[in-house]
GROMACS .gro file of C-alpha atoms in nm:
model
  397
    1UNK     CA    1   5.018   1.905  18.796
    2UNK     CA    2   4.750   1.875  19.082
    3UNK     CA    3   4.506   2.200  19.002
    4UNK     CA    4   4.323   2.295  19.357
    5UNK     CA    5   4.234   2.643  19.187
    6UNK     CA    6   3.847   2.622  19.045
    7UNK     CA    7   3.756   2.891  19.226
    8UNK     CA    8   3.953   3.124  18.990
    9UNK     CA    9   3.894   2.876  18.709
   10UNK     CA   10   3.750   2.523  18.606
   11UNK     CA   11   3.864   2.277  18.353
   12UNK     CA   12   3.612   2.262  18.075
   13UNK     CA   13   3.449   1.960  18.023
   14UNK     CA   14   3.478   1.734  17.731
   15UNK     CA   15   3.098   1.713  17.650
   16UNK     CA   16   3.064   2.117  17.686
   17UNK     CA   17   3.388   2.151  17.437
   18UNK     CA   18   3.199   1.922  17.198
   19UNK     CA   19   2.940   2.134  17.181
   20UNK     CA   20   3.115   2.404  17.100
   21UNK     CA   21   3.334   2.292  16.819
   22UNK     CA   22   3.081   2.320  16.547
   23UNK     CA   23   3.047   2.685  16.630
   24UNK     CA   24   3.385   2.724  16.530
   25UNK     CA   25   3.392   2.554  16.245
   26UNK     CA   26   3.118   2.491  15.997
   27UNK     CA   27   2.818   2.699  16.208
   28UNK     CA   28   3.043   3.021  16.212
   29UNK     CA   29   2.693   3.277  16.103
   30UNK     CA   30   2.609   3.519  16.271
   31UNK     CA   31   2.271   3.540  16.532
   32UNK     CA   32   2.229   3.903  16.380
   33UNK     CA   33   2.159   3.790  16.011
   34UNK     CA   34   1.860   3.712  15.889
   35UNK     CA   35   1.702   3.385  15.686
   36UNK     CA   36   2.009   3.167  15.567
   37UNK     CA   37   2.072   2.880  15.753
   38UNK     CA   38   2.398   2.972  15.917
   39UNK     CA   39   2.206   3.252  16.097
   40UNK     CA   40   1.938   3.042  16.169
   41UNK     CA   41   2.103   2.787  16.384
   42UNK     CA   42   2.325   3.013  16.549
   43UNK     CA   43   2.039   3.191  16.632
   44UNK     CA   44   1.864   2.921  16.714
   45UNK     CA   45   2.180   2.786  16.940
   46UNK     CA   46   2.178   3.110  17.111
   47UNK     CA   47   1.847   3.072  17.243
   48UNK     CA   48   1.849   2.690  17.323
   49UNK     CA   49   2.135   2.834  17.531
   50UNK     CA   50   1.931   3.126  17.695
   51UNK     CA   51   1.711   2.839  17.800
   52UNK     CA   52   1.955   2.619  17.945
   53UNK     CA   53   2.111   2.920  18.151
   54UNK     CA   54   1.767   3.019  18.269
   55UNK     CA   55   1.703   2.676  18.406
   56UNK     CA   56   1.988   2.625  18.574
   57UNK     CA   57   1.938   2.975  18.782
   58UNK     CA   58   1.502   2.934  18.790
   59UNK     CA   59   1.425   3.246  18.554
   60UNK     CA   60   1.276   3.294  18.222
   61UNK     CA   61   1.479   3.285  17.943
   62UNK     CA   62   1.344   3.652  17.833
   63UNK     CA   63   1.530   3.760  18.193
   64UNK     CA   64   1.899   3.628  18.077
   65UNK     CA   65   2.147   3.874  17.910
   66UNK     CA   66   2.446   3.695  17.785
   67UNK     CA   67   2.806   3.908  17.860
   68UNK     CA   68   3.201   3.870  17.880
   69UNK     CA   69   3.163   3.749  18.232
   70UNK     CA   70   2.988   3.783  18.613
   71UNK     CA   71   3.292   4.133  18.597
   72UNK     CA   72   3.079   4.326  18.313
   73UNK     CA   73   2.728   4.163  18.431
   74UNK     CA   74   2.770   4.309  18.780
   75UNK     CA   75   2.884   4.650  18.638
   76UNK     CA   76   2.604   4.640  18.394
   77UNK     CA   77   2.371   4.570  18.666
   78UNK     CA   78   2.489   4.837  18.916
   79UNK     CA   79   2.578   5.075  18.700
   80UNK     CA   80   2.265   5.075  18.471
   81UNK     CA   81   2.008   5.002  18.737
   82UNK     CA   82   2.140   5.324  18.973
   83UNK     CA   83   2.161   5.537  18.661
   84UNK     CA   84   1.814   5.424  18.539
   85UNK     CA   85   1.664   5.505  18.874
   86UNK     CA   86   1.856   5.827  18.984
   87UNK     CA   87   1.763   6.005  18.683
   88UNK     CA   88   1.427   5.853  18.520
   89UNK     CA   89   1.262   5.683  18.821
   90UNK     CA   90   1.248   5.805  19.187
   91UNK     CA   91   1.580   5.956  19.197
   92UNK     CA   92   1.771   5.706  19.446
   93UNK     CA   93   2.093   5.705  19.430
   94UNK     CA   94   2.213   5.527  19.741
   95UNK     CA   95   2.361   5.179  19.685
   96UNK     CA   96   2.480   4.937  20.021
   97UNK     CA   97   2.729   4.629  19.925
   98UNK     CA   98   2.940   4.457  20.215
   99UNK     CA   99   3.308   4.475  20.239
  100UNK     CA  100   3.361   4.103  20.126
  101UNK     CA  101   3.254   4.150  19.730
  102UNK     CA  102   3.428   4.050  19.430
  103UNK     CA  103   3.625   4.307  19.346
  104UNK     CA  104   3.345   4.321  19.042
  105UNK     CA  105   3.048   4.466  19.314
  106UNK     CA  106   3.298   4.638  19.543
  107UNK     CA  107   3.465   4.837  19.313
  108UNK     CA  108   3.229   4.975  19.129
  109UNK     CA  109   3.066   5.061  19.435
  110UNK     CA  110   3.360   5.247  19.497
  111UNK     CA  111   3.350   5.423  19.191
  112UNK     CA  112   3.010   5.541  19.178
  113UNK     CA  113   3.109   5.654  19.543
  114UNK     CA  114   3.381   5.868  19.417
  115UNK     CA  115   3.657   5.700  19.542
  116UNK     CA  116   3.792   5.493  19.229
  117UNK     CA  117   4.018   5.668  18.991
  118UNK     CA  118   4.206   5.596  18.675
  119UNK     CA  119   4.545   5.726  18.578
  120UNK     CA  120   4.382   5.884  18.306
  121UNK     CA  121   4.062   6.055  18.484
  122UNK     CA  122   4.054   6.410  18.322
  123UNK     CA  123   3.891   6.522  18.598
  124UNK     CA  124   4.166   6.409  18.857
  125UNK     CA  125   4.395   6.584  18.616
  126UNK     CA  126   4.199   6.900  18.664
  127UNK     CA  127   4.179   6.831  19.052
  128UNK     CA  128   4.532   6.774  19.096
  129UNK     CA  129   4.519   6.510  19.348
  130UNK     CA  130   4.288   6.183  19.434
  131UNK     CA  131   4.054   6.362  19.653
  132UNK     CA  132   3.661   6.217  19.627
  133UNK     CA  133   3.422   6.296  19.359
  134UNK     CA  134   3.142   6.327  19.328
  135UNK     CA  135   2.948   6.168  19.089
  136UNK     CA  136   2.597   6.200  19.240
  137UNK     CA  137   2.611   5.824  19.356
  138UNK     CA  138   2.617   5.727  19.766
  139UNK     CA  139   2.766   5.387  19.861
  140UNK     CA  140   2.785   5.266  20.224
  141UNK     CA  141   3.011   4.922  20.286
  142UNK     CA  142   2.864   4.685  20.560
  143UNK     CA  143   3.105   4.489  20.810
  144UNK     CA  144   3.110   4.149  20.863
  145UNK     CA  145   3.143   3.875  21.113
  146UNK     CA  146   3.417   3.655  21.207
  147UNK     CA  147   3.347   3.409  20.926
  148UNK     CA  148   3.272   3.647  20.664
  149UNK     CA  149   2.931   3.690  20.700
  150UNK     CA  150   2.717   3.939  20.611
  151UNK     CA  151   2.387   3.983  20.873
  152UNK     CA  152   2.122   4.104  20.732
  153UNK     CA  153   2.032   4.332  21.066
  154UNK     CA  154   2.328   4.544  20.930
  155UNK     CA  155   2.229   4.573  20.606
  156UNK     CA  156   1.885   4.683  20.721
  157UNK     CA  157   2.059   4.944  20.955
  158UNK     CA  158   2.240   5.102  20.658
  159UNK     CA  159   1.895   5.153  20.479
  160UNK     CA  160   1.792   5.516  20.381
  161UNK     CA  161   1.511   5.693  20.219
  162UNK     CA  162   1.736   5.740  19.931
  163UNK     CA  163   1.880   5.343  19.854
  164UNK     CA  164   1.773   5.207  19.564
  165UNK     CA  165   1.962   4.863  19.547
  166UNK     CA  166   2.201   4.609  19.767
  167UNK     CA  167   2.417   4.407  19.655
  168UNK     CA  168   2.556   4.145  19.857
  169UNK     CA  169   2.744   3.819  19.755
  170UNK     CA  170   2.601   3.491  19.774
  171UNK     CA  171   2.892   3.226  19.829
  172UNK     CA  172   3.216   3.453  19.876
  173UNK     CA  173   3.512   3.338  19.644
  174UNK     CA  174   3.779   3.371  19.899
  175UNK     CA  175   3.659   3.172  20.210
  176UNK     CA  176   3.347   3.023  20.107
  177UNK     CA  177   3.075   3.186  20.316
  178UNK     CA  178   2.747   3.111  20.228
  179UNK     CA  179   2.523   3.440  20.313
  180UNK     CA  180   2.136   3.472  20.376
  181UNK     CA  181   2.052   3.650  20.045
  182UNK     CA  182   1.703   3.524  20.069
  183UNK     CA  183   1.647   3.694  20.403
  184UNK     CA  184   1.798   3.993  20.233
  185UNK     CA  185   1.650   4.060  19.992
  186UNK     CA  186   1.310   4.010  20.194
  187UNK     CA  187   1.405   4.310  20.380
  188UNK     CA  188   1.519   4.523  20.048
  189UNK     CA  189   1.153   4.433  19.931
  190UNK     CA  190   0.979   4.565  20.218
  191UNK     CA  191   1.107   4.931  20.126
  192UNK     CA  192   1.121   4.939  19.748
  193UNK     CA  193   1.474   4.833  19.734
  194UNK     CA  194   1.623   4.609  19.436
  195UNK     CA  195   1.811   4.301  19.511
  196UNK     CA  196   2.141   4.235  19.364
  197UNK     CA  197   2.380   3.912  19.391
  198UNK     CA  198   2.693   3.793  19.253
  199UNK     CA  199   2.612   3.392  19.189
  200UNK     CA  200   2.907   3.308  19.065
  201UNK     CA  201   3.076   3.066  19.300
  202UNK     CA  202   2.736   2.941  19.425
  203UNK     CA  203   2.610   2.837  19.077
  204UNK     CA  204   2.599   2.458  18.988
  205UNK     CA  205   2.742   2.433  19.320
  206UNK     CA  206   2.399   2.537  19.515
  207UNK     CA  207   2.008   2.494  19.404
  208UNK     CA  208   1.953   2.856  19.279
  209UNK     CA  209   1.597   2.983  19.222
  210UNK     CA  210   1.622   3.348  19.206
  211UNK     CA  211   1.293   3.342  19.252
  212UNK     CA  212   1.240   3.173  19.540
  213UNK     CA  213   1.529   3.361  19.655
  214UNK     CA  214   1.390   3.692  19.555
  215UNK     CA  215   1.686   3.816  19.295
  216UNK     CA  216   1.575   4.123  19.137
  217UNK     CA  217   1.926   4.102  18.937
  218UNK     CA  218   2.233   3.818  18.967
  219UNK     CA  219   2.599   3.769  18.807
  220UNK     CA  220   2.733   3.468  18.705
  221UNK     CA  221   3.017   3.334  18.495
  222UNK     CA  222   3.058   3.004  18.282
  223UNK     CA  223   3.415   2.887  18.351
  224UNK     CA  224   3.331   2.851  18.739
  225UNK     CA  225   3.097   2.559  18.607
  226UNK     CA  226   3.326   2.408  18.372
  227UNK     CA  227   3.241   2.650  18.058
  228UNK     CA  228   3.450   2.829  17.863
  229UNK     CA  229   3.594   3.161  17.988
  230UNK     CA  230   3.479   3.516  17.852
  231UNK     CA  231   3.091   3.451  17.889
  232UNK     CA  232   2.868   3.520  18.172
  233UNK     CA  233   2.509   3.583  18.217
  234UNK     CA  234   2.296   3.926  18.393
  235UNK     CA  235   1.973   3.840  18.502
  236UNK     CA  236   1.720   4.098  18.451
  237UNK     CA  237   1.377   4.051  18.680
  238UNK     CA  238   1.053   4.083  18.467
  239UNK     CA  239   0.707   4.169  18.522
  240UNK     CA  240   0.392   4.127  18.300
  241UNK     CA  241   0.530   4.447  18.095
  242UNK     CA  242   0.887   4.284  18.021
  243UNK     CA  243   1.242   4.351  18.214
  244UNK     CA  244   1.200   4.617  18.472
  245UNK     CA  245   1.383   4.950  18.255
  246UNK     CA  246   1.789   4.939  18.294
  247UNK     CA  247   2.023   5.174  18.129
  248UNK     CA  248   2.200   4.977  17.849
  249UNK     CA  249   2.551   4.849  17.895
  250UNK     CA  250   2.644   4.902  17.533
  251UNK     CA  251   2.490   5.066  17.310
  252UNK     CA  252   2.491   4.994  16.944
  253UNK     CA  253   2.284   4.718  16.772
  254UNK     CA  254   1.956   4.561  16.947
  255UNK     CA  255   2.136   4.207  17.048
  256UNK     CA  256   2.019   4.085  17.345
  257UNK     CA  257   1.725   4.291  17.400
  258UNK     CA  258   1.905   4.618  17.298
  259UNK     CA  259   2.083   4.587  17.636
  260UNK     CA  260   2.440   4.478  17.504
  261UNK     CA  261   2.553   4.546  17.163
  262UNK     CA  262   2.763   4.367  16.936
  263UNK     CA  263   2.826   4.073  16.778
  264UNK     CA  264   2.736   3.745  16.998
  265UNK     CA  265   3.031   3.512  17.071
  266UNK     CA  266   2.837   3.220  16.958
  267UNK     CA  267   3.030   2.941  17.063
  268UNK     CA  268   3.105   3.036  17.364
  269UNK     CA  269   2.721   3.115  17.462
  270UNK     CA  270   2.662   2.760  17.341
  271UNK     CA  271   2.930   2.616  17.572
  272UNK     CA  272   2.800   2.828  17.846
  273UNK     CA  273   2.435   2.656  17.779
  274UNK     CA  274   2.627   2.310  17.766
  275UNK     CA  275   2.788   2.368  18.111
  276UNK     CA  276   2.454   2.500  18.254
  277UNK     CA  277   2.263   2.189  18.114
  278UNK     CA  278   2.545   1.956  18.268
  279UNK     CA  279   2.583   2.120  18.604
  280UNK     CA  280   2.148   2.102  18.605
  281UNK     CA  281   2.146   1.755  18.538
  282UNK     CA  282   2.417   1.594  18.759
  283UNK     CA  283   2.377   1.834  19.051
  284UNK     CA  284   2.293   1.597  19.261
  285UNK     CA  285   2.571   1.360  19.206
  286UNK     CA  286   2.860   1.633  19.187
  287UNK     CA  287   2.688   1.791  19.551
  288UNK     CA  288   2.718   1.434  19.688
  289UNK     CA  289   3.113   1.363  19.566
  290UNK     CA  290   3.213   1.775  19.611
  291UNK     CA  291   3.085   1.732  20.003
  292UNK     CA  292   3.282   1.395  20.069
  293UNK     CA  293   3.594   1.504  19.937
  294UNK     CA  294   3.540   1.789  20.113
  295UNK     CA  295   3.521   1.674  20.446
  296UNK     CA  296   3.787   1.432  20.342
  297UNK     CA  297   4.016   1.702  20.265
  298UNK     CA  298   3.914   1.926  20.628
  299UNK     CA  299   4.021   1.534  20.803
  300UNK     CA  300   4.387   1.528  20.594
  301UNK     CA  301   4.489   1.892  20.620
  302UNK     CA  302   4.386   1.938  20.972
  303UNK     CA  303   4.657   1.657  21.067
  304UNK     CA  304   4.889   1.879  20.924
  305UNK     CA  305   5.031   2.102  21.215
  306UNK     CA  306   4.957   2.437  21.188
  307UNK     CA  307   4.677   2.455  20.966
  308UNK     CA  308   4.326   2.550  21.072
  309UNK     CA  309   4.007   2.702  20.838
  310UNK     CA  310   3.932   3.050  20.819
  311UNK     CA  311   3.563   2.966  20.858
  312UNK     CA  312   3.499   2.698  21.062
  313UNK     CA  313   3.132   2.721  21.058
  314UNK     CA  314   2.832   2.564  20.874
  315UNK     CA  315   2.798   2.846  20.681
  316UNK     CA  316   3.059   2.737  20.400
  317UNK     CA  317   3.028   2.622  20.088
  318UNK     CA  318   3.188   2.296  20.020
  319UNK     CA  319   3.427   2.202  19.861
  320UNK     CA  320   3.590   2.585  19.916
  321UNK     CA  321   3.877   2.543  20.158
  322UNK     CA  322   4.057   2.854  20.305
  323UNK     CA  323   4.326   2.753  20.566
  324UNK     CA  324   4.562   2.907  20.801
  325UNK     CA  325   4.901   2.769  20.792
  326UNK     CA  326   5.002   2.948  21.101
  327UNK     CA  327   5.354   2.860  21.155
  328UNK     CA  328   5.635   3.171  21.232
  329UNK     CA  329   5.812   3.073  20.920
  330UNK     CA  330   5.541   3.033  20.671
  331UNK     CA  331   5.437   3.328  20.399
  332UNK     CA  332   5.190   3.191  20.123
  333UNK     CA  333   5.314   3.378  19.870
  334UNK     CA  334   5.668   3.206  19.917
  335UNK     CA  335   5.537   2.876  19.943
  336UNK     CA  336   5.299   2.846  19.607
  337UNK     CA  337   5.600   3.003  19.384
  338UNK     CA  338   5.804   2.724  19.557
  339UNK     CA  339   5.563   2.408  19.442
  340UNK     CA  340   5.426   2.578  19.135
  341UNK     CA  341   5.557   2.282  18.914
  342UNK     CA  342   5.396   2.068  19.119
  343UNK     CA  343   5.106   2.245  19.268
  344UNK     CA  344   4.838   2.492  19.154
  345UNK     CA  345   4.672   2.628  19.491
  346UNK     CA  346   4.597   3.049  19.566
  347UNK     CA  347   4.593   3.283  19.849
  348UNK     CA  348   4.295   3.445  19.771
  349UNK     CA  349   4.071   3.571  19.466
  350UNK     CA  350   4.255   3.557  19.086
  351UNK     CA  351   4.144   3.920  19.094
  352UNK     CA  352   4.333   4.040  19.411
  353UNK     CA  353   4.632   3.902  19.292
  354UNK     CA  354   4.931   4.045  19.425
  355UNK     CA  355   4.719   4.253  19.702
  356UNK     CA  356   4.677   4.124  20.053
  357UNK     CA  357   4.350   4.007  20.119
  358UNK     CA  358   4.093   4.265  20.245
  359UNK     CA  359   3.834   4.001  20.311
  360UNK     CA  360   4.061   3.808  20.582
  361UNK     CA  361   4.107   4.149  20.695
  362UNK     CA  362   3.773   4.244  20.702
  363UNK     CA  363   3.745   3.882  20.917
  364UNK     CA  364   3.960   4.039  21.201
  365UNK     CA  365   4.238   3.824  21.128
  366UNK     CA  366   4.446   4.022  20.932
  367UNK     CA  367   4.773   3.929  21.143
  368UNK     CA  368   4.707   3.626  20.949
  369UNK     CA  369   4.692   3.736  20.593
  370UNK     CA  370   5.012   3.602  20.447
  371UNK     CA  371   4.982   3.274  20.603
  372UNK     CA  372   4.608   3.205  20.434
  373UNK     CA  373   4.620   2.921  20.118
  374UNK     CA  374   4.272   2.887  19.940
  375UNK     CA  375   4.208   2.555  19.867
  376UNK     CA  376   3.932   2.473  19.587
  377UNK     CA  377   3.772   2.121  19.502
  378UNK     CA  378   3.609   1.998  19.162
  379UNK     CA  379   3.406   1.756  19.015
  380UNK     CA  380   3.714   1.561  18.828
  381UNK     CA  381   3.908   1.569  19.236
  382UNK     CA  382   4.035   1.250  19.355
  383UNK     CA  383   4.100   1.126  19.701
  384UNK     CA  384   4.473   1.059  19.567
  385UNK     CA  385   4.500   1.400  19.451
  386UNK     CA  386   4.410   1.514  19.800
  387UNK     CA  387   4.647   1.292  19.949
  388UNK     CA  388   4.926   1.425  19.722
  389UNK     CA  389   4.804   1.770  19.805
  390UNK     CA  390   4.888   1.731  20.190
  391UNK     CA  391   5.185   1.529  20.125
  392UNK     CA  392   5.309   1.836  19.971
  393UNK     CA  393   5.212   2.112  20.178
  394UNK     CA  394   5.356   1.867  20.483
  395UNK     CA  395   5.684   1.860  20.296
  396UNK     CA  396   5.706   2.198  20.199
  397UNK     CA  397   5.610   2.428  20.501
   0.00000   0.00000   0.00000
C-alpha cells in the first residue's frame, strides 16, 4: 500500500523502535522507584529523553512535561494556565484562538466558552437543553484569510483588558499554512499576554526555537516525527524561580514536576527522545528531500485535470499537500473508500473524521469541501510512489 497520510500518522523508524525494545523487555522498572538499577536507568532514560526533546524544540529540559500526546498537552496547557491565572493571579479569564485549530486548541476553547457539552453534563441535565454556560471562561475565535492564515492585526484587535493567553497554530494540519507565531506572540508580550502554540506538524519539519520564537507554552506529539504514538510533550516557560505556576493536569504522585501524575510510559518517552534526536540530527537532509518531492509532487498532480491546491502561497509547509479535485462528479469521501486497498490518502485532519472540514470552510471555499484530498509526504517517499499516487487518482476520478 502507498501511505500519503503522515500528517495523521508516521511510520516509526527502525533506529527509534530499537531504542525502545529494551524498555519492554529487560529495563521494565519503574522512574518512580528508588536505588535499584532497574529504576535507575529508566530514570535515567527518562531524562536523557527530556534532553533530547528539549533540543529538538530550543528549551531546557526542566521546561518539558512528557504526556499521552499534543491532545492532553494543549488541554493541560489551556486549561491549567487560564485556571491558574483567573483564580490565583490577575484574574484573566479571556482566551483568543483562530478558527483553524486542531480540534485539541479549538475545542477546548469552546468548552471553557460554554459551548461544549457532553451527553452526560449534569448540568445540561438540569438545564434541559444545550443552551451556553457559563463557566467563568471568555473565548473569542479569529477569522482567517484565503489560505488559512491567521494575521496577527486580528489577533491584536481581539485583545482585551481581561485576555490572559492566545493560542494560535503554527503549521495547520489540514492545508499546511505556516503562520507568523513569532510576530504573535511579540504582540501578546507587549500586554502581559501568554503565548500558546500547537507544534505538532511543524516539529522536525521546521527549525523550532521557542525561544527565539517567544513560546510561553507549545504542544507537540511523537508519532508526527516518526515516534511511537501515545506520547507528546507540554512545554512549560521558566524563569530564574522555575516554570511560571500552572494548575496541574493530574494530580496524584509528583512525576514530572508534580504536574502529571502517574506512572511514566517509559518506553515510549525513550522512543519519543529517539525520534527527537533523529529528526535534530538529519534535519537538514530530510528538509532538502521533503521540499523536492514536494515540488515534484505540486508538477505531477497539477497535470492531472481538475486538481488545484487549497493554498497556493509561500506560506505552506512542504511536503503538506491539500488539493481540489474539482470535477462535478468527484466526492472525496467516495473516492478514498474506493482505492483504500491501494491507497492511504485523507480529506482532512484524523480528528475531524467523518465531519466536513471547518477549516476549508473557514477558507471561503466551502462549496468545495467534499472535493478536498490531503496529501502528506515523508522522509521514506519515493518519486515512484508519487508517480503511482497520480497514476491512481488519474484512473480513479
Amino acid at each position: 500500500m502507498l501511505y500519503f497520510d503522515n500528517s495523521a500518522t508516521s511510520p516509526i523508524d527502525e533506529e527509534v523502535l530499537d531504542a525502545m525494545l529494551p524498555y519492554l523487555k529487560e529495563e521494565f522498572g519503574n522512574p518512580s522507584s528508588k536505588y535499584y538499577c532497574k529504576a535507575v536507568n529508566a530514570k535515567n532514560a527518562v531524562e536523557d529523553a527530556r534532553e533530547k526533546v528539549a533540543a529538538l524544540l530550543g528549551a531546557k529540559p526542566e521546561e518539558i512535561v512528557f504526556t499521552a500526546g499534543a491532545t492532553e498537552s494543549s488541554n493541560f496547557i489551556i486549561k491549567g494556565y487560564m485556571d491558574y491565572r483567573r483564580y490565583y493571579g490577575d484574574g484573566k479569564n479571556h482566551i483568543i484562538t483562530s478558527v483553524v485549530e486542531h480540534k485539541a486548541t479549538l475545542n477546548t476553547c469552546k468548552y471553557l466558552n460554554g459551548e461544549l457539552y457532553s451527553n452526560n453534563d449534569p448540568t445540561i441535565s438540569l438545564l434541559g437543553n444545550k443552551q451556553q454556560v457559563d463557566r467563568g471562561y471568555e473565548a473569542s475565535f479569529i477569522e482567517v484569510t484565503s489560505c488559512g492564515e491567521v494575521e496577527k492585526k486580528l489577533v491584536e484587535n481581539a485583545f482585551r483588558a481581561n485576555t490572559g493567553m492566545v493560542s494560535i497554530i503554527y503549521v495547520n494540519n489540514e492545508v499546511g499554512t505556516i503562520n507568523d507565531i513569532g510576530a504573535i506572540a511579540k504582540l501578546c508580550h507587549k500586554r502581559d499576554i501568554a503565548f500558546h502554540s500547537d507544534l505538532t506538524q511543524a516539529v522536525g519539519k521546521l527549525e523550532i526555537d521557542v525561544k527565539k520564537l517567544g513560546i510561553d507554552y507549545a504542544s507537540c506529539s511523537a508519532h508526527k516525527i516518526y515516534g511511537p504514538k501515545g506520547i507528546g510533550a507540554a512545554y512549560l516557560k521558566s524563569d530564574d524561580y522555575g516554570i511560571i505556576p500552572i494548575t496541574s493536569f493530574t494530580h496524584g504522585g509528583e512525576q514530572e514536576f508534580g504536574f502529571r501524575a502517574g506512572t511514566l510510559a517509559v518506553h515510549n518517552i525513550v522512543g519519543f527522545g529517539k525520534a527527537a534526536e533523529i529528526a535534530h540530527r538529519d534535519y537538514e537532509v530530510t528538509e532538502k528531500k521533503i521540499k523536492q518531492l514536494d515540488s515534484y509532487a505540486i508538477e505531477r498532480l497539477l497535470e492531472i485535470e481538475g486538481i488545484k491546491l487549497t493554498n497556493p502561497s509561500e506560506t505552506r509547509l512542504p511536503g503538506l499537500l491539500s488539493v481540489i479535485v474539482d470535477l462535478p462528479d468527484f466526492h472525496n469521501e467516495r473516492f478514498i473508500r474506493k482505492v483504500s486497498g491501494d491507497l492511504a490518502i485523507s480529506t482532512g485532519s484524523a480528528c475531524s473524521a467523518g465531519e466536513p472540514s471547518y477549516v476549508i470552510k473557514a477558507m471561503g471555499i466551502s462549496d468545495k469541501v467534499s472535493k478536498v484530498l490531503r496529501i502528506t509526504l515523508n522522509k521514506y517517499t519515493t518519486k515512484e510512489d508519487v508517480d503511482s499516487l497520480v497514476s491512481i487518482i488519474r484512473e480513479n476520478i
